[in-house]
Amino acid sequence: MFLKAYETTDWPDDLSMRRANPDDAGFYYRLTHEVLFEHVVNTWGNWDADMTWQNAQDFTRSSGSWVMLVNGWSAGLIDVSHREADVFVVDLYVLSEHQNQGLASHVMGCLITYAQPKKLPIRLGVLRVNIRAKIFYERLAFLREREDAHYIYMILHP
């Protein structure tokens, strides 16, 4: 089963993963505000608090939502949708104080290890203005698949 991929991984001593639960909505809101606020305002001109809170609620109900823990404290999150023809990364965010420590790379490495033997491509969308995220995924060998006015859609072929 797809979700077992994270449960059976050997994590570094200070990193672990747990399934998201309804209590994580506030963490999702705070984290996305911290990581995305500037990019959202640069893209659409404003931050929609109500929509972000709805996204937080959706995250806690998603079967593919996980919280990254560093020494037991929430440090990031990932939401993945395993579809018939691919794996789609809905969200991947890490608190600023935990960025550049390999958390997102480790989590994505686990996802890649899961998807490749199944011959499943991994897809995601990155806001065009989020150059740092685009570079991160390019380092993992993701390629630009298509674009629209706001997003670059990327793919990692198996």
PDB file of N, CA, C and O in Angstrom, residues 11 14-15 68-70 75-76 92 94-95 98-109 136:
ATOM      1  N   TRP A  11      14.368   6.472   8.865  1.00  0.00           N
ATOM      2  CA  TRP A  11      14.538   7.916   8.922  1.00  0.00           C
ATOM      3  C   TRP A  11      15.797   8.257   9.703  1.00  0.00           C
ATOM      4  O   TRP A  11      16.205   7.518  10.588  1.00  0.00           O
ATOM      5  N   ASP A  14      16.618  12.156  14.004  1.00  0.00           N
ATOM      6  CA  ASP A  14      15.788  13.266  14.449  1.00  0.00           C
ATOM      7  C   ASP A  14      14.528  13.467  13.605  1.00  0.00           C
ATOM      8  O   ASP A  14      13.698  14.301  13.916  1.00  0.00           O
ATOM      9  N   LEU A  15      14.361  12.706  12.510  1.00  0.00           N
ATOM     10  CA  LEU A  15      13.234  12.888  11.599  1.00  0.00           C
ATOM     11  C   LEU A  15      12.304  11.688  11.651  1.00  0.00           C
ATOM     12  O   LEU A  15      12.747  10.548  11.629  1.00  0.00           O
ATOM     13  N   MET A  68       5.888  15.965   8.825  1.00  0.00           N
ATOM     14  CA  MET A  68       7.288  15.661   9.133  1.00  0.00           C
ATOM     15  C   MET A  68       7.575  16.176  10.539  1.00  0.00           C
ATOM     16  O   MET A  68       7.225  17.317  10.861  1.00  0.00           O
ATOM     17  N   LEU A  69       8.219  15.351  11.318  1.00  0.00           N
ATOM     18  CA  LEU A  69       8.570  15.726  12.686  1.00  0.00           C
ATOM     19  C   LEU A  69      10.090  15.718  12.841  1.00  0.00           C
ATOM     20  O   LEU A  69      10.747  14.779  12.402  1.00  0.00           O
ATOM     21  N   VAL A  70      10.610  16.759  13.447  1.00  0.00           N
ATOM     22  CA  VAL A  70      12.021  16.809  13.810  1.00  0.00           C
ATOM     23  C   VAL A  70      12.071  16.842  15.325  1.00  0.00           C
ATOM     24  O   VAL A  70      11.514  17.751  15.948  1.00  0.00           O
ATOM     25  N   ALA A  75       7.588  19.957  11.615  1.00  0.00           N
ATOM     26  CA  ALA A  75       8.575  20.738  10.874  1.00  0.00           C
ATOM     27  C   ALA A  75       8.194  20.931   9.412  1.00  0.00           C
ATOM     28  O   ALA A  75       8.724  21.814   8.741  1.00  0.00           O
ATOM     29  N   GLY A  76       7.290  20.111   8.907  1.00  0.00           N
ATOM     30  CA  GLY A  76       6.901  20.209   7.510  1.00  0.00           C
ATOM     31  C   GLY A  76       5.739  19.288   7.231  1.00  0.00           C
ATOM     32  O   GLY A  76       5.241  18.592   8.125  1.00  0.00           O
ATOM     33  N   LEU A  92       4.035  20.215  -0.497  1.00  0.00           N
ATOM     34  CA  LEU A  92       5.272  19.859   0.202  1.00  0.00           C
ATOM     35  C   LEU A  92       5.853  21.158   0.728  1.00  0.00           C
ATOM     36  O   LEU A  92       6.287  22.011  -0.056  1.00  0.00           O
ATOM     37  N   VAL A  94       8.167  22.987   4.172  1.00  0.00           N
ATOM     38  CA  VAL A  94       9.009  22.817   5.352  1.00  0.00           C
ATOM     39  C   VAL A  94       9.158  24.183   6.014  1.00  0.00           C
ATOM     40  O   VAL A  94       9.393  25.191   5.322  1.00  0.00           O
ATOM     41  N   LEU A  95       9.007  24.224   7.347  1.00  0.00           N
ATOM     42  CA  LEU A  95       9.214  25.469   8.082  1.00  0.00           C
ATOM     43  C   LEU A  95      10.592  26.042   7.761  1.00  0.00           C
ATOM     44  O   LEU A  95      11.562  25.290   7.586  1.00  0.00           O
ATOM     45  N   HIS A  98      13.759  24.795   9.365  1.00  0.00           N
ATOM     46  CA  HIS A  98      14.166  23.421   9.048  1.00  0.00           C
ATOM     47  C   HIS A  98      14.520  23.247   7.568  1.00  0.00           C
ATOM     48  O   HIS A  98      14.807  22.133   7.129  1.00  0.00           O
ATOM     49  N   GLN A  99      14.490  24.324   6.811  1.00  0.00           N
ATOM     50  CA  GLN A  99      14.852  24.221   5.402  1.00  0.00           C
ATOM     51  C   GLN A  99      16.361  24.066   5.262  1.00  0.00           C
ATOM     52  O   GLN A  99      17.121  24.389   6.179  1.00  0.00           O
ATOM     53  N   ASN A 100      16.781  23.536   4.140  1.00  0.00           N
ATOM     54  CA  ASN A 100      18.200  23.309   3.830  1.00  0.00           C
ATOM     55  C   ASN A 100      18.852  22.312   4.774  1.00  0.00           C
ATOM     56  O   ASN A 100      20.061  22.360   4.991  1.00  0.00           O
ATOM     57  N   GLN A 101      18.055  21.406   5.335  1.00  0.00           N
ATOM     58  CA  GLN A 101      18.576  20.346   6.189  1.00  0.00           C
ATOM     59  C   GLN A 101      18.306  18.961   5.600  1.00  0.00           C
ATOM     60  O   GLN A 101      18.562  17.960   6.242  1.00  0.00           O
ATOM     61  N   GLY A 102      17.759  18.927   4.399  1.00  0.00           N
ATOM     62  CA  GLY A 102      17.539  17.659   3.726  1.00  0.00           C
ATOM     63  C   GLY A 102      16.203  16.992   3.985  1.00  0.00           C
ATOM     64  O   GLY A 102      15.976  15.884   3.491  1.00  0.00           O
ATOM     65  N   LEU A 103      15.296  17.629   4.719  1.00  0.00           N
ATOM     66  CA  LEU A 103      14.005  17.002   5.014  1.00  0.00           C
ATOM     67  C   LEU A 103      13.206  16.745   3.746  1.00  0.00           C
ATOM     68  O   LEU A 103      12.776  15.610   3.493  1.00  0.00           O
ATOM     69  N   ALA A 104      12.987  17.779   2.945  1.00  0.00           N
ATOM     70  CA  ALA A 104      12.199  17.619   1.731  1.00  0.00           C
ATOM     71  C   ALA A 104      12.884  16.656   0.767  1.00  0.00           C
ATOM     72  O   ALA A 104      12.223  15.834   0.128  1.00  0.00           O
ATOM     73  N   SER A 105      14.201  16.720   0.673  1.00  0.00           N
ATOM     74  CA  SER A 105      14.934  15.804  -0.199  1.00  0.00           C
ATOM     75  C   SER A 105      14.758  14.362   0.250  1.00  0.00           C
ATOM     76  O   SER A 105      14.568  13.458  -0.574  1.00  0.00           O
ATOM     77  N   HIS A 106      14.820  14.132   1.552  1.00  0.00           N
ATOM     78  CA  HIS A 106      14.660  12.776   2.074  1.00  0.00           C
ATOM     79  C   HIS A 106      13.251  12.258   1.799  1.00  0.00           C
ATOM     80  O   HIS A 106      13.082  11.124   1.338  1.00  0.00           O
ATOM     81  N   VAL A 107      12.247  13.066   2.062  1.00  0.00           N
ATOM     82  CA  VAL A 107      10.859  12.664   1.842  1.00  0.00           C
ATOM     83  C   VAL A 107      10.616  12.409   0.352  1.00  0.00           C
ATOM     84  O   VAL A 107      10.000  11.400  -0.024  1.00  0.00           O
ATOM     85  N   MET A 108      11.106  13.291  -0.495  1.00  0.00           N
ATOM     86  CA  MET A 108      10.934  13.076  -1.936  1.00  0.00           C
ATOM     87  C   MET A 108      11.709  11.847  -2.408  1.00  0.00           C
ATOM     88  O   MET A 108      11.246  11.108  -3.276  1.00  0.00           O
ATOM     89  N   GLY A 109      12.869  11.608  -1.812  1.00  0.00           N
ATOM     90  CA  GLY A 109      13.622  10.402  -2.149  1.00  0.00           C
ATOM     91  C   GLY A 109      12.827   9.140  -1.845  1.00  0.00           C
ATOM     92  O   GLY A 109      12.834   8.179  -2.627  1.00  0.00           O
ATOM     93  N   PHE A 136      14.690  23.326  -6.645  1.00  0.00           N
ATOM     94  CA  PHE A 136      14.723  22.121  -5.817  1.00  0.00           C
ATOM     95  C   PHE A 136      14.275  20.908  -6.629  1.00  0.00           C
ATOM     96  O   PHE A 136      14.948  19.881  -6.652  1.00  0.00           O
TER      97      PHE A 136
END
